[in-house]
mmCIF file of N, CA, C and O in Angstrom:
data_model
loop_
_atom_site.group_PDB
_atom_site.id
_atom_site.type_symbol
_atom_site.label_atom_id
_atom_site.label_comp_id
_atom_site.label_asym_id
_atom_site.label_seq_id
_atom_site.Cartn_x
_atom_site.Cartn_y
_atom_site.Cartn_z
ATOM 1 N N MET Z 1130 -17.556 0.048 -10.238
ATOM 2 C CA MET Z 1130 -16.819 -0.939 -10.619
ATOM 3 C C MET Z 1130 -17.571 -2.178 -10.736
ATOM 4 O O MET Z 1130 -16.824 -2.883 -11.270
ATOM 5 N N LEU Z 1131 -18.719 -2.544 -9.918
ATOM 6 C CA LEU Z 1131 -19.936 -3.551 -10.712
ATOM 7 C C LEU Z 1131 -19.911 -3.432 -11.856
ATOM 8 O O LEU Z 1131 -19.946 -4.649 -12.644
ATOM 9 N N ALA Z 1132 -20.037 -2.354 -13.323
ATOM 10 C CA ALA Z 1132 -19.771 -2.920 -14.635
ATOM 11 C C ALA Z 1132 -18.153 -3.863 -14.366
ATOM 12 O O ALA Z 1132 -18.724 -3.583 -15.911
ATOM 13 N N LEU Z 1133 -17.533 -3.422 -14.226
ATOM 14 C CA LEU Z 1133 -16.164 -3.738 -14.944
ATOM 15 C C LEU Z 1133 -16.258 -4.984 -14.677
ATOM 16 O O LEU Z 1133 -15.702 -5.614 -14.759
ATOM 17 N N ILE Z 1134 -17.052 -5.972 -13.891
ATOM 18 C CA ILE Z 1134 -17.031 -7.105 -13.139
ATOM 19 C C ILE Z 1134 -17.305 -8.158 -14.734
ATOM 20 O O ILE Z 1134 -16.406 -9.055 -15.025
ATOM 21 N N PRO Z 1135 -18.139 -7.662 -15.307
ATOM 22 C CA PRO Z 1135 -18.170 -8.464 -17.039
ATOM 23 C C PRO Z 1135 -16.879 -8.579 -17.994
ATOM 24 O O PRO Z 1135 -16.353 -9.167 -18.545
ATOM 25 N N LEU Z 1136 -16.207 -7.423 -17.468
ATOM 26 C CA LEU Z 1136 -14.221 -7.585 -18.156
ATOM 27 C C LEU Z 1136 -13.639 -8.053 -17.100
ATOM 28 O O LEU Z 1136 -12.335 -8.359 -17.602
ATOM 29 N N CYS Z 1137 -13.668 -8.959 -15.741
ATOM 30 C CA CYS Z 1137 -12.993 -9.797 -15.491
ATOM 31 C C CYS Z 1137 -12.067 -10.851 -15.758
ATOM 32 O O CYS Z 1137 -11.050 -11.234 -16.266
ATOM 33 N N PRO Z 1138 -12.940 -11.502 -16.926
ATOM 34 C CA PRO Z 1138 -12.533 -13.210 -18.099
ATOM 35 C C PRO Z 1138 -11.265 -12.514 -19.237
ATOM 36 O O PRO Z 1138 -10.338 -12.930 -19.647
ATOM 37 N N LEU Z 1139 -11.466 -10.748 -19.126
ATOM 38 C CA LEU Z 1139 -10.915 -10.484 -20.737
ATOM 39 C C LEU Z 1139 -9.634 -10.006 -20.037
ATOM 40 O O LEU Z 1139 -8.010 -10.939 -20.451
ATOM 41 N N ALA Z 1140 -9.753 -9.672 -18.660
ATOM 42 C CA ALA Z 1140 -8.399 -9.152 -18.634
ATOM 43 C C ALA Z 1140 -8.314 -8.784 -17.537
ATOM 44 O O ALA Z 1140 -8.358 -7.669 -16.378
ATOM 45 N N PRO Z 1141 -8.281 -9.910 -16.511
ATOM 46 C CA PRO Z 1141 -8.386 -9.657 -14.411
ATOM 47 C C PRO Z 1141 -7.086 -9.296 -14.127
ATOM 48 O O PRO Z 1141 -7.697 -8.322 -13.265
ATOM 49 N N ALA Z 1142 -5.536 -8.525 -15.045
ATOM 50 C CA ALA Z 1142 -5.010 -7.711 -14.255
ATOM 51 C C ALA Z 1142 -5.501 -6.656 -14.497
ATOM 52 O O ALA Z 1142 -4.850 -5.487 -13.156
ATOM 53 N N ALA Z 1143 -5.585 -5.930 -15.682
ATOM 54 C CA ALA Z 1143 -6.177 -4.533 -15.722
ATOM 55 C C ALA Z 1143 -7.356 -4.175 -14.665
ATOM 56 O O ALA Z 1143 -7.260 -3.142 -14.691
ATOM 57 N N LEU Z 1144 -8.403 -5.189 -14.562
ATOM 58 C CA LEU Z 1144 -9.245 -5.177 -13.717
ATOM 59 C C LEU Z 1144 -8.844 -5.018 -12.076
ATOM 60 O O LEU Z 1144 -9.128 -4.041 -11.801
ATOM 61 N N ASP Z 1145 -7.468 -5.292 -11.448
ATOM 62 C CA ASP Z 1145 -7.046 -5.098 -10.334
ATOM 63 C C ASP Z 1145 -6.357 -3.832 -10.462
ATOM 64 O O ASP Z 1145 -5.721 -3.117 -9.387
ATOM 65 N N LEU Z 1146 -5.975 -3.368 -11.476
ATOM 66 C CA LEU Z 1146 -5.067 -1.952 -11.157
ATOM 67 C C LEU Z 1146 -6.796 -0.971 -11.668
ATOM 68 O O LEU Z 1146 -6.085 -0.256 -10.900
ATOM 69 N N VAL Z 1147 -7.747 -1.362 -12.134
ATOM 70 C CA VAL Z 1147 -8.909 -0.427 -11.948
ATOM 71 C C VAL Z 1147 -9.347 0.182 -10.819
ATOM 72 O O VAL Z 1147 -9.676 1.051 -10.683
ATOM 73 N N ILE Z 1148 -9.291 -1.204 -10.110
ATOM 74 C CA ILE Z 1148 -10.145 -1.281 -9.397
ATOM 75 C C ILE Z 1148 -10.075 -0.300 -8.375
ATOM 76 O O ILE Z 1148 -10.174 0.653 -7.472
ATOM 77 N N PRO Z 1149 -8.500 -0.350 -7.975
ATOM 78 C CA PRO Z 1149 -7.682 0.707 -6.653
ATOM 79 C C PRO Z 1149 -8.506 2.269 -7.032
ATOM 80 O O PRO Z 1149 -8.045 3.463 -6.488
ATOM 81 N N LEU Z 1150 -7.822 2.390 -8.673
ATOM 82 C CA LEU Z 1150 -8.044 3.592 -8.956
ATOM 83 C C LEU Z 1150 -9.564 4.062 -8.992
ATOM 84 O O LEU Z 1150 -9.532 5.498 -8.726
ATOM 85 N N ALA Z 1151 -10.141 3.684 -9.315
ATOM 86 C CA ALA Z 1151 -11.653 3.912 -9.357
ATOM 87 C C ALA Z 1151 -12.106 4.677 -8.456
ATOM 88 O O ALA Z 1151 -12.968 4.880 -7.286
ATOM 89 N N THR Z 1152 -11.924 3.609 -6.638
ATOM 90 C CA THR Z 1152 -11.929 3.868 -5.717
ATOM 91 C C THR Z 1152 -11.604 4.880 -5.305
ATOM 92 O O THR Z 1152 -11.770 6.086 -4.239
ATOM 93 N N ILE Z 1153 -9.756 5.197 -5.277
ATOM 94 C CA ILE Z 1153 -9.427 6.765 -5.397
ATOM 95 C C ILE Z 1153 -10.121 7.848 -5.495
ATOM 96 O O ILE Z 1153 -11.165 8.648 -4.917
ATOM 97 N N VAL Z 1154 -10.789 7.551 -6.934
ATOM 98 C CA VAL Z 1154 -11.992 8.773 -7.245
ATOM 99 C C VAL Z 1154 -12.837 8.834 -6.618
ATOM 100 O O VAL Z 1154 -13.527 9.550 -6.035
ATOM 101 N N GLY Z 1155 -13.742 7.508 -6.662
ATOM 102 C CA GLY Z 1155 -15.188 7.674 -6.003
ATOM 103 C C GLY Z 1155 -14.642 7.914 -4.027
ATOM 104 O O GLY Z 1155 -15.971 9.246 -4.318
ATOM 105 N N PHE Z 1156 -13.623 8.118 -3.890
ATOM 106 C CA PHE Z 1156 -13.884 8.492 -2.226
ATOM 107 C C PHE Z 1156 -13.781 10.058 -2.091
ATOM 108 O O PHE Z 1156 -14.562 10.679 -0.970
ATOM 109 N N LEU Z 1157 -12.207 10.273 -2.895
ATOM 110 C CA LEU Z 1157 -12.189 11.657 -2.945
ATOM 111 C C LEU Z 1157 -13.334 12.792 -3.280
ATOM 112 O O LEU Z 1157 -13.858 13.807 -3.235
ATOM 113 N N SER Z 1158 -14.240 11.983 -4.325
ATOM 114 C CA SER Z 1158 -15.559 12.606 -4.823
ATOM 115 C C SER Z 1158 -16.745 12.648 -3.794
ATOM 116 O O SER Z 1158 -17.028 13.701 -3.671
ATOM 117 N N ALA Z 1159 -16.652 11.855 -3.498
ATOM 118 C CA ALA Z 1159 -17.516 11.407 -2.235
ATOM 119 C C ALA Z 1159 -17.424 12.383 -0.692
ATOM 120 O O ALA Z 1159 -17.962 13.195 -0.278
ATOM 121 N N ALA Z 1160 -15.736 13.167 -0.597
ATOM 122 C CA ALA Z 1160 -15.949 13.522 0.375
ATOM 123 C C ALA Z 1160 -15.665 14.889 0.123
ATOM 124 O O ALA Z 1160 -15.813 15.367 1.461
ATOM 125 N N TYR Z 1161 -15.514 15.591 -1.126
ATOM 126 C CA TYR Z 1161 -15.265 16.666 -1.812
ATOM 127 C C TYR Z 1161 -17.214 16.960 -1.495
ATOM 128 O O TYR Z 1161 -17.650 18.569 -1.495
ATOM 129 N N ALA Z 1162 -18.556 16.381 -1.797
ATOM 130 C CA ALA Z 1162 -19.184 16.494 -2.026
ATOM 131 C C ALA Z 1162 -19.829 16.553 -0.308
ATOM 132 O O ALA Z 1162 -20.623 17.231 -0.101
ATOM 133 N N ARG Z 1163 -19.565 15.960 0.456
ATOM 134 C CA ARG Z 1163 -20.052 15.609 2.238
ATOM 135 C C ARG Z 1163 -19.047 17.356 2.257
ATOM 136 O O ARG Z 1163 -19.396 17.413 3.579
ATOM 137 N N THR Z 1164 -18.231 17.413 2.323
ATOM 138 C CA THR Z 1164 -17.849 18.574 3.036
ATOM 139 C C THR Z 1164 -17.640 20.159 2.503
ATOM 140 O O THR Z 1164 -16.950 20.859 2.899
ATOM 141 N N ARG Z 1165 -18.408 20.106 1.544
ATOM 142 C CA ARG Z 1165 -18.411 21.256 0.504
ATOM 143 C C ARG Z 1165 -19.324 22.190 1.073
ATOM 144 O O ARG Z 1165 -19.936 22.131 1.838
ATOM 145 N N PRO Z 1166 -19.390 23.629 1.079
ATOM 146 C CA PRO Z 1166 -19.402 24.996 2.273
ATOM 147 C C PRO Z 1166 -20.764 24.868 2.520
ATOM 148 O O PRO Z 1166 -21.411 24.605 0.871
ATOM 149 N N PRO Z 1167 -21.583 25.104 3.261
ATOM 150 C CA PRO Z 1167 -22.663 25.245 3.229
ATOM 151 C C PRO Z 1167 -23.080 26.800 2.554
ATOM 152 O O PRO Z 1167 -23.021 27.351 2.119
ATOM 153 N N ASP Z 1168 -25.197 26.763 2.122
ATOM 154 C CA ASP Z 1168 -25.518 27.677 2.175
ATOM 155 C C ASP Z 1168 -25.254 29.127 2.488
ATOM 156 O O ASP Z 1168 -25.257 28.770 3.906
ATOM 157 N N PRO Z 1169 -24.797 30.017 2.127
ATOM 158 C CA PRO Z 1169 -24.670 31.083 2.956
ATOM 159 C C PRO Z 1169 -26.049 31.772 3.668
ATOM 160 O O PRO Z 1169 -25.622 32.329 4.711
ATOM 161 N N GLY Z 1170 -26.805 31.333 3.139
ATOM 162 C CA GLY Z 1170 -27.860 31.878 4.465
ATOM 163 C C GLY Z 1170 -28.374 31.134 5.142
ATOM 164 O O GLY Z 1170 -28.805 31.340 6.094
ATOM 165 N N THR Z 1171 -27.505 29.718 5.695
ATOM 166 C CA THR Z 1171 -27.793 28.915 6.834
ATOM 167 C C THR Z 1171 -26.326 29.981 7.420
ATOM 168 O O THR Z 1171 -25.740 29.283 8.065
ATOM 169 N N PRO Z 1172 -27.132 30.096 9.125
ATOM 170 C CA PRO Z 1172 -26.393 30.887 10.200
ATOM 171 C C PRO Z 1172 -26.135 29.830 10.998
ATOM 172 O O PRO Z 1172 -27.331 28.790 11.634
ATOM 173 N N LEU Z 1173 -24.779 29.316 11.443
ATOM 174 C CA LEU Z 1173 -24.217 28.149 12.437
ATOM 175 C C LEU Z 1173 -24.019 29.293 13.429
ATOM 176 O O LEU Z 1173 -23.058 30.057 13.151
ATOM 177 N N THR Z 1174 -23.989 28.310 15.358
ATOM 178 C CA THR Z 1174 -22.995 29.159 16.091
ATOM 179 C C THR Z 1174 -21.698 28.451 16.060
ATOM 180 O O THR Z 1174 -21.376 28.004 15.584
ATOM 181 N N ALA Z 1175 -20.995 29.761 16.819
ATOM 182 C CA ALA Z 1175 -19.876 29.441 16.671
ATOM 183 C C ALA Z 1175 -19.221 27.528 16.687
ATOM 184 O O ALA Z 1175 -18.048 27.265 16.995
ATOM 185 N N ARG Z 1176 -20.385 27.208 17.840
ATOM 186 C CA ARG Z 1176 -19.886 25.794 18.294
ATOM 187 C C ARG Z 1176 -20.514 24.774 17.419
ATOM 188 O O ARG Z 1176 -19.060 23.690 17.175
ATOM 189 N N GLN Z 1177 -21.303 24.814 16.208
ATOM 190 C CA GLN Z 1177 -21.647 24.464 15.127
ATOM 191 C C GLN Z 1177 -20.598 24.236 13.753
ATOM 192 O O GLN Z 1177 -20.158 23.552 13.609
ATOM 193 N N GLN Z 1178 -20.169 25.458 14.072
ATOM 194 C CA GLN Z 1178 -19.009 26.504 13.267
ATOM 195 C C GLN Z 1178 -17.784 24.566 13.761
ATOM 196 O O GLN Z 1178 -17.188 24.098 12.805
ATOM 197 N N ASN Z 1179 -17.202 25.137 14.779
ATOM 198 C CA ASN Z 1179 -16.415 23.943 15.476
ATOM 199 C C ASN Z 1179 -16.496 22.437 14.790
ATOM 200 O O ASN Z 1179 -15.655 22.218 14.994
ATOM 201 N N ALA Z 1180 -17.465 22.084 15.385
ATOM 202 C CA ALA Z 1180 -18.050 21.052 14.795
ATOM 203 C C ALA Z 1180 -17.725 20.598 13.433
ATOM 204 O O ALA Z 1180 -17.514 19.332 13.333
ATOM 205 N N GLU Z 1181 -18.646 21.247 12.947
ATOM 206 C CA GLU Z 1181 -18.676 21.001 11.193
ATOM 207 C C GLU Z 1181 -16.831 21.254 10.966
ATOM 208 O O GLU Z 1181 -16.974 19.578 10.287
ATOM 209 N N ARG Z 1182 -16.187 21.711 11.845
ATOM 210 C CA ARG Z 1182 -14.895 21.740 11.186
ATOM 211 C C ARG Z 1182 -14.316 20.787 11.365
ATOM 212 O O ARG Z 1182 -13.403 20.168 10.708
ATOM 213 N N LEU Z 1183 -14.331 20.164 12.360
ATOM 214 C CA LEU Z 1183 -13.564 18.954 12.611
ATOM 215 C C LEU Z 1183 -14.529 17.544 12.067
ATOM 216 O O LEU Z 1183 -13.903 17.014 12.099
ATOM 217 N N ARG Z 1184 -15.704 16.957 11.694
ATOM 218 C CA ARG Z 1184 -16.305 16.511 11.428
ATOM 219 C C ARG Z 1184 -15.599 16.261 9.912
ATOM 220 O O ARG Z 1184 -14.994 15.236 8.859
ATOM 221 N N LYS Z 1185 -15.060 17.497 9.107
ATOM 222 C CA LYS Z 1185 -14.715 18.093 8.062
ATOM 223 C C LYS Z 1185 -13.254 17.308 7.770
ATOM 224 O O LYS Z 1185 -12.742 16.838 7.671
ATOM 225 N N ARG Z 1186 -12.606 18.156 8.824
ATOM 226 C CA ARG Z 1186 -11.067 16.831 9.071
ATOM 227 C C ARG Z 1186 -11.202 16.002 9.744
ATOM 228 O O ARG Z 1186 -10.424 14.966 8.812
ATOM 229 N N ARG Z 1187 -12.097 14.989 10.064
ATOM 230 C CA ARG Z 1187 -12.564 13.574 9.859
ATOM 231 C C ARG Z 1187 -12.358 12.898 8.965
ATOM 232 O O ARG Z 1187 -11.674 12.379 8.776
ATOM 233 N N LEU Z 1188 -13.519 13.497 8.167
ATOM 234 C CA LEU Z 1188 -13.673 12.982 7.117
ATOM 235 C C LEU Z 1188 -12.689 12.927 5.917
ATOM 236 O O LEU Z 1188 -12.770 11.948 5.274
ATOM 237 N N TRP Z 1189 -11.888 13.836 5.473
ATOM 238 C CA TRP Z 1189 -10.974 14.126 4.331
ATOM 239 C C TRP Z 1189 -9.906 13.407 5.201
ATOM 240 O O TRP Z 1189 -8.604 12.377 4.110
ATOM 241 N N ALA Z 1190 -8.820 13.528 6.710
ATOM 242 C CA ALA Z 1190 -8.780 12.260 7.296
ATOM 243 C C ALA Z 1190 -8.727 10.696 6.791
ATOM 244 O O ALA Z 1190 -7.782 10.474 6.257
ATOM 245 N N LEU Z 1191 -10.011 10.396 7.131
ATOM 246 C CA LEU Z 1191 -10.389 9.155 6.424
ATOM 247 C C LEU Z 1191 -10.303 8.614 5.121
ATOM 248 O O LEU Z 1191 -9.288 8.007 4.515
ATOM 249 N N THR Z 1192 -10.649 9.714 4.062
ATOM 250 C CA THR Z 1192 -10.451 9.987 3.171
ATOM 251 C C THR Z 1192 -8.860 9.552 2.297
ATOM 252 O O THR Z 1192 -8.447 8.779 1.698
ATOM 253 N N LEU Z 1193 -8.277 10.446 2.702
ATOM 254 C CA LEU Z 1193 -6.607 10.388 2.564
ATOM 255 C C LEU Z 1193 -6.239 8.987 2.975
ATOM 256 O O LEU Z 1193 -5.500 8.718 1.269
ATOM 257 N N LEU Z 1194 -6.559 8.349 3.918
ATOM 258 C CA LEU Z 1194 -5.618 7.230 4.460
ATOM 259 C C LEU Z 1194 -6.360 6.315 3.471
ATOM 260 O O LEU Z 1194 -5.868 5.349 2.699
ATOM 261 N N ILE Z 1195 -7.750 5.954 2.860
ATOM 262 C CA ILE Z 1195 -8.146 4.349 2.102
ATOM 263 C C ILE Z 1195 -7.177 5.379 0.705
ATOM 264 O O ILE Z 1195 -7.164 4.151 -0.322
ATOM 265 N N SER Z 1196 -7.471 7.082 0.675
ATOM 266 C CA SER Z 1196 -6.918 6.953 -1.189
ATOM 267 C C SER Z 1196 -5.225 6.092 -1.182
ATOM 268 O O SER Z 1196 -4.793 5.560 -2.305
ATOM 269 N N VAL Z 1197 -4.362 6.886 0.530
ATOM 270 C CA VAL Z 1197 -3.106 6.024 0.343
ATOM 271 C C VAL Z 1197 -3.241 5.125 -0.181
ATOM 272 O O VAL Z 1197 -2.275 3.802 -0.602
ATOM 273 N N LEU Z 1198 -3.714 4.086 0.733
ATOM 274 C CA LEU Z 1198 -3.585 2.675 0.887
ATOM 275 C C LEU Z 1198 -4.548 2.289 -0.787
ATOM 276 O O LEU Z 1198 -3.376 1.500 -1.409
ATOM 277 N N SER Z 1199 -5.601 2.956 -0.927
ATOM 278 C CA SER Z 1199 -5.566 2.545 -2.767
ATOM 279 C C SER Z 1199 -4.826 2.227 -3.608
ATOM 280 O O SER Z 1199 -4.364 1.792 -4.295
ATOM 281 N N LEU Z 1200 -4.052 3.889 -3.189
ATOM 282 C CA LEU Z 1200 -2.527 4.076 -4.171
ATOM 283 C C LEU Z 1200 -1.758 2.786 -4.325
ATOM 284 O O LEU Z 1200 -1.307 2.735 -5.122
ATOM 285 N N PHE Z 1201 -1.090 2.412 -2.910
ATOM 286 C CA PHE Z 1201 -0.431 1.323 -2.907
ATOM 287 C C PHE Z 1201 -0.875 -0.245 -3.806
ATOM 288 O O PHE Z 1201 0.125 -0.966 -4.311
ATOM 289 N N ALA Z 1202 -2.319 -0.280 -3.692
ATOM 290 C CA ALA Z 1202 -2.539 -0.993 -4.155
ATOM 291 C C ALA Z 1202 -2.609 -1.493 -5.683
ATOM 292 O O ALA Z 1202 -2.762 -2.318 -6.328
ATOM 293 N N ALA Z 1203 -2.414 -0.190 -6.201
ATOM 294 C CA ALA Z 1203 -2.898 0.051 -7.568
ATOM 295 C C ALA Z 1203 -1.377 -0.280 -7.863
ATOM 296 O O ALA Z 1203 -1.540 -1.167 -9.028
ATOM 297 N N VAL Z 1204 -0.546 0.503 -7.372
ATOM 298 C CA VAL Z 1204 1.162 0.562 -7.831
ATOM 299 C C VAL Z 1204 1.107 -0.842 -7.587
ATOM 300 O O VAL Z 1204 2.247 -1.614 -8.118
ATOM 301 N N SER Z 1205 1.315 -1.764 -6.846
ATOM 302 C CA SER Z 1205 1.108 -3.294 -6.523
ATOM 303 C C SER Z 1205 0.800 -4.195 -7.759
ATOM 304 O O SER Z 1205 1.642 -4.350 -8.431
ATOM 305 N N ALA Z 1206 -0.679 -3.962 -7.919
ATOM 306 C CA ALA Z 1206 -1.391 -4.168 -9.399
ATOM 307 C C ALA Z 1206 -0.291 -4.349 -10.436
ATOM 308 O O ALA Z 1206 0.011 -5.163 -11.217
ATOM 309 N N TYR Z 1207 0.101 -2.566 -10.642
ATOM 310 C CA TYR Z 1207 0.550 -2.057 -11.975
ATOM 311 C C TYR Z 1207 2.311 -2.790 -11.647
ATOM 312 O O TYR Z 1207 2.556 -3.523 -12.803
ATOM 313 N N ALA Z 1208 2.682 -2.996 -10.916
ATOM 314 C CA ALA Z 1208 4.269 -3.720 -10.868
ATOM 315 C C ALA Z 1208 3.456 -5.836 -11.048
ATOM 316 O O ALA Z 1208 4.660 -5.722 -11.191
ATOM 317 N N GLY Z 1209 3.089 -6.074 -10.485
ATOM 318 C CA GLY Z 1209 2.296 -7.256 -11.117
ATOM 319 C C GLY Z 1209 2.372 -7.653 -12.605
ATOM 320 O O GLY Z 1209 2.680 -8.645 -12.977
ATOM 321 N N ILE Z 1210 1.371 -6.295 -12.983
ATOM 322 C CA ILE Z 1210 1.496 -6.698 -13.941
ATOM 323 C C ILE Z 1210 2.895 -6.457 -15.115
ATOM 324 O O ILE Z 1210 3.323 -7.016 -16.241
ATOM 325 N N VAL Z 1211 3.745 -5.597 -15.346
ATOM 326 C CA VAL Z 1211 4.951 -4.993 -15.901
ATOM 327 C C VAL Z 1211 5.593 -6.442 -15.132
ATOM 328 O O VAL Z 1211 7.023 -7.179 -16.209
ATOM 329 N N GLY Z 1212 5.656 -6.958 -14.343
ATOM 330 C CA GLY Z 1212 6.651 -7.811 -13.603
ATOM 331 C C GLY Z 1212 6.208 -9.161 -14.548
ATOM 332 O O GLY Z 1212 7.122 -10.219 -15.041
ATOM 333 N N ARG Z 1213 4.671 -9.020 -15.014
ATOM 334 C CA ARG Z 1213 4.388 -10.524 -15.979
ATOM 335 C C ARG Z 1213 4.746 -10.856 -17.358
ATOM 336 O O ARG Z 1213 5.160 -11.881 -17.986
ATOM 337 N N VAL Z 1214 5.152 -9.335 -17.677
ATOM 338 C CA VAL Z 1214 5.182 -8.668 -19.117
ATOM 339 C C VAL Z 1214 6.808 -8.705 -19.186
ATOM 340 O O VAL Z 1214 6.801 -9.405 -20.345
ATOM 341 N N GLY Z 1215 7.230 -8.899 -18.008
ATOM 342 C CA GLY Z 1215 9.200 -9.063 -18.431
ATOM 343 C C GLY Z 1215 9.919 -10.446 -18.379
ATOM 344 O O GLY Z 1215 10.049 -10.375 -18.937
ATOM 345 N N GLN Z 1216 8.644 -11.044 -17.633
ATOM 346 C CA GLN Z 1216 9.329 -12.492 -17.909
ATOM 347 C C GLN Z 1216 9.368 -13.441 -18.947
ATOM 348 O O GLN Z 1216 8.387 -13.229 -19.808
ATOM 349 N N PRO Z 1217 10.355 -14.662 -18.717
ATOM 350 C CA PRO Z 1217 10.104 -15.108 -19.972
ATOM 351 C C PRO Z 1217 9.205 -15.804 -20.196
ATOM 352 O O PRO Z 1217 9.027 -16.667 -19.632
ATOM 353 N N ARG Z 1218 8.952 -16.716 -21.311
ATOM 354 C CA ARG Z 1218 7.527 -17.210 -21.379
ATOM 355 C C ARG Z 1218 7.562 -19.363 -21.603
ATOM 356 O O ARG Z 1218 9.569 -19.123 -21.687
ATOM 357 N N PRO Z 1219 7.371 -19.461 -20.500
ATOM 358 C CA PRO Z 1219 7.775 -21.249 -20.113
ATOM 359 C C PRO Z 1219 7.837 -21.679 -21.579
ATOM 360 O O PRO Z 1219 6.958 -21.602 -22.521
ATOM 361 N N PRO Z 1220 8.755 -23.069 -21.568
ATOM 362 C CA PRO Z 1220 8.166 -23.492 -23.324
ATOM 363 C C PRO Z 1220 7.796 -24.084 -23.519
ATOM 364 O O PRO Z 1220 7.113 -24.766 -22.316
ATOM 365 N N ALA Z 1221 7.265 -23.986 -24.648
ATOM 366 C CA ALA Z 1221 5.913 -25.326 -25.690
ATOM 367 C C ALA Z 1221 6.249 -26.310 -24.579
ATOM 368 O O ALA Z 1221 7.030 -27.037 -24.947
ATOM 369 N N PRO Z 1222 4.622 -27.018 -24.738
ATOM 370 C CA PRO Z 1222 4.900 -28.939 -24.241
ATOM 371 C C PRO Z 1222 5.736 -29.216 -25.218
ATOM 372 O O PRO Z 1222 6.324 -30.131 -24.161
ATOM 373 N N SER Z 1223 5.738 -28.942 -26.931
ATOM 374 C CA SER Z 1223 6.289 -30.043 -27.557
ATOM 375 C C SER Z 1223 8.146 -30.395 -26.882
ATOM 376 O O SER Z 1223 8.693 -31.135 -26.846
ATOM 377 N N MET Z 1224 8.568 -28.983 -26.823
ATOM 378 C CA MET Z 1224 9.976 -29.264 -26.396
ATOM 379 C C MET Z 1224 10.300 -29.194 -25.127
ATOM 380 O O MET Z 1224 10.951 -29.982 -25.250
ATOM 381 N N ILE Z 1225 9.113 -29.418 -24.583
ATOM 382 C CA ILE Z 1225 9.842 -30.542 -23.415
ATOM 383 C C ILE Z 1225 9.494 -31.779 -23.056
ATOM 384 O O ILE Z 1225 10.790 -32.188 -22.734
ATOM 385 N N SER Z 1226 8.937 -32.154 -23.859
ATOM 386 C CA SER Z 1226 8.502 -33.952 -24.382
ATOM 387 C C SER Z 1226 9.870 -34.018 -25.110
ATOM 388 O O SER Z 1226 9.982 -34.723 -24.840
ATOM 389 N N SER Z 1227 10.136 -33.090 -25.654
ATOM 390 C CA SER Z 1227 12.244 -33.966 -26.671
ATOM 391 C C SER Z 1227 12.822 -33.987 -25.802
ATOM 392 O O SER Z 1227 14.094 -34.434 -26.186
ATOM 393 N N ARG Z 1228 13.170 -32.765 -24.682
ATOM 394 C CA ARG Z 1228 14.112 -32.207 -24.186
ATOM 395 C C ARG Z 1228 13.535 -33.565 -23.065
ATOM 396 O O ARG Z 1228 15.343 -34.370 -22.303
ATOM 397 N N GLN Z 1229 12.037 -34.763 -22.084
ATOM 398 C CA GLN Z 1229 12.656 -35.467 -21.613
ATOM 399 C C GLN Z 1229 13.440 -36.891 -22.261
ATOM 400 O O GLN Z 1229 13.855 -37.194 -22.321
ATOM 401 N N SER Z 1230 12.462 -36.366 -23.556
ATOM 402 C CA SER Z 1230 13.177 -37.932 -24.317
ATOM 403 C C SER Z 1230 14.296 -38.419 -24.453
ATOM 404 O O SER Z 1230 14.968 -39.039 -24.227
ATOM 405 N N SER Z 1231 14.726 -36.535 -24.384
ATOM 406 C CA SER Z 1231 17.197 -37.406 -25.042
ATOM 407 C C SER Z 1231 17.559 -36.840 -23.783
ATOM 408 O O SER Z 1231 18.207 -37.890 -24.033
ATOM 409 N N SER Z 1232 16.946 -37.044 -22.449
ATOM 410 C CA SER Z 1232 17.585 -37.143 -21.655
ATOM 411 C C SER Z 1232 17.437 -38.446 -20.461
ATOM 412 O O SER Z 1232 18.063 -38.937 -20.409
ATOM 413 N N SER Z 1233 16.514 -38.857 -21.312
ATOM 414 C CA SER Z 1233 16.410 -40.936 -20.911
ATOM 415 C C SER Z 1233 16.847 -41.050 -21.827
ATOM 416 O O SER Z 1233 17.222 -42.049 -21.287
ATOM 417 N N ALA Z 1234 17.164 -40.717 -23.026
ATOM 418 C CA ALA Z 1234 17.717 -42.083 -23.710
ATOM 419 C C ALA Z 1234 19.857 -41.532 -23.940
ATOM 420 O O ALA Z 1234 20.555 -42.435 -23.586
ATOM 421 N N ARG Z 1235 20.051 -40.875 -23.183
ATOM 422 C CA ARG Z 1235 21.139 -40.066 -22.211
ATOM 423 C C ARG Z 1235 21.939 -41.468 -21.268
ATOM 424 O O ARG Z 1235 22.460 -41.415 -20.722
ATOM 425 N N THR Z 1236 20.776 -41.811 -20.289
ATOM 426 C CA THR Z 1236 20.636 -41.985 -19.180
ATOM 427 C C THR Z 1236 20.789 -43.626 -19.394
ATOM 428 O O THR Z 1236 21.011 -44.035 -19.125
ATOM 429 N N THR Z 1237 19.946 -44.378 -20.776
ATOM 430 C CA THR Z 1237 19.889 -45.433 -20.934
ATOM 431 C C THR Z 1237 20.843 -45.913 -21.727
ATOM 432 O O THR Z 1237 21.671 -47.099 -21.374
ATOM 433 N N SER Z 1238 21.846 -44.999 -21.904
ATOM 434 C CA SER Z 1238 22.972 -45.512 -22.837
ATOM 435 C C SER Z 1238 24.393 -45.644 -21.675
ATOM 436 O O SER Z 1238 24.716 -45.316 -20.848
#
């Protein structure tokens, strides 16, 4: 994600969308890497197996929570992008000054 920081001036709204999506991918892949099955040659006692199972559940619960929150942030950023695109553009400065001059001419007459 740090490599995307130089792109911020070019498309800040797109970067607001990419960061939460990259966070989701990063957390899910890290959780998978931490919870993949151990080597079959490693014997574990029943207590160790239960502790390992509990650790994996906690890690996945935290990962899914962070992923859902990041998904909400991505949806919010997407809605902001779509909302900005759909809004009408403000009038050009020359139009504003001509409107002000015509309205001031009306008030003086």
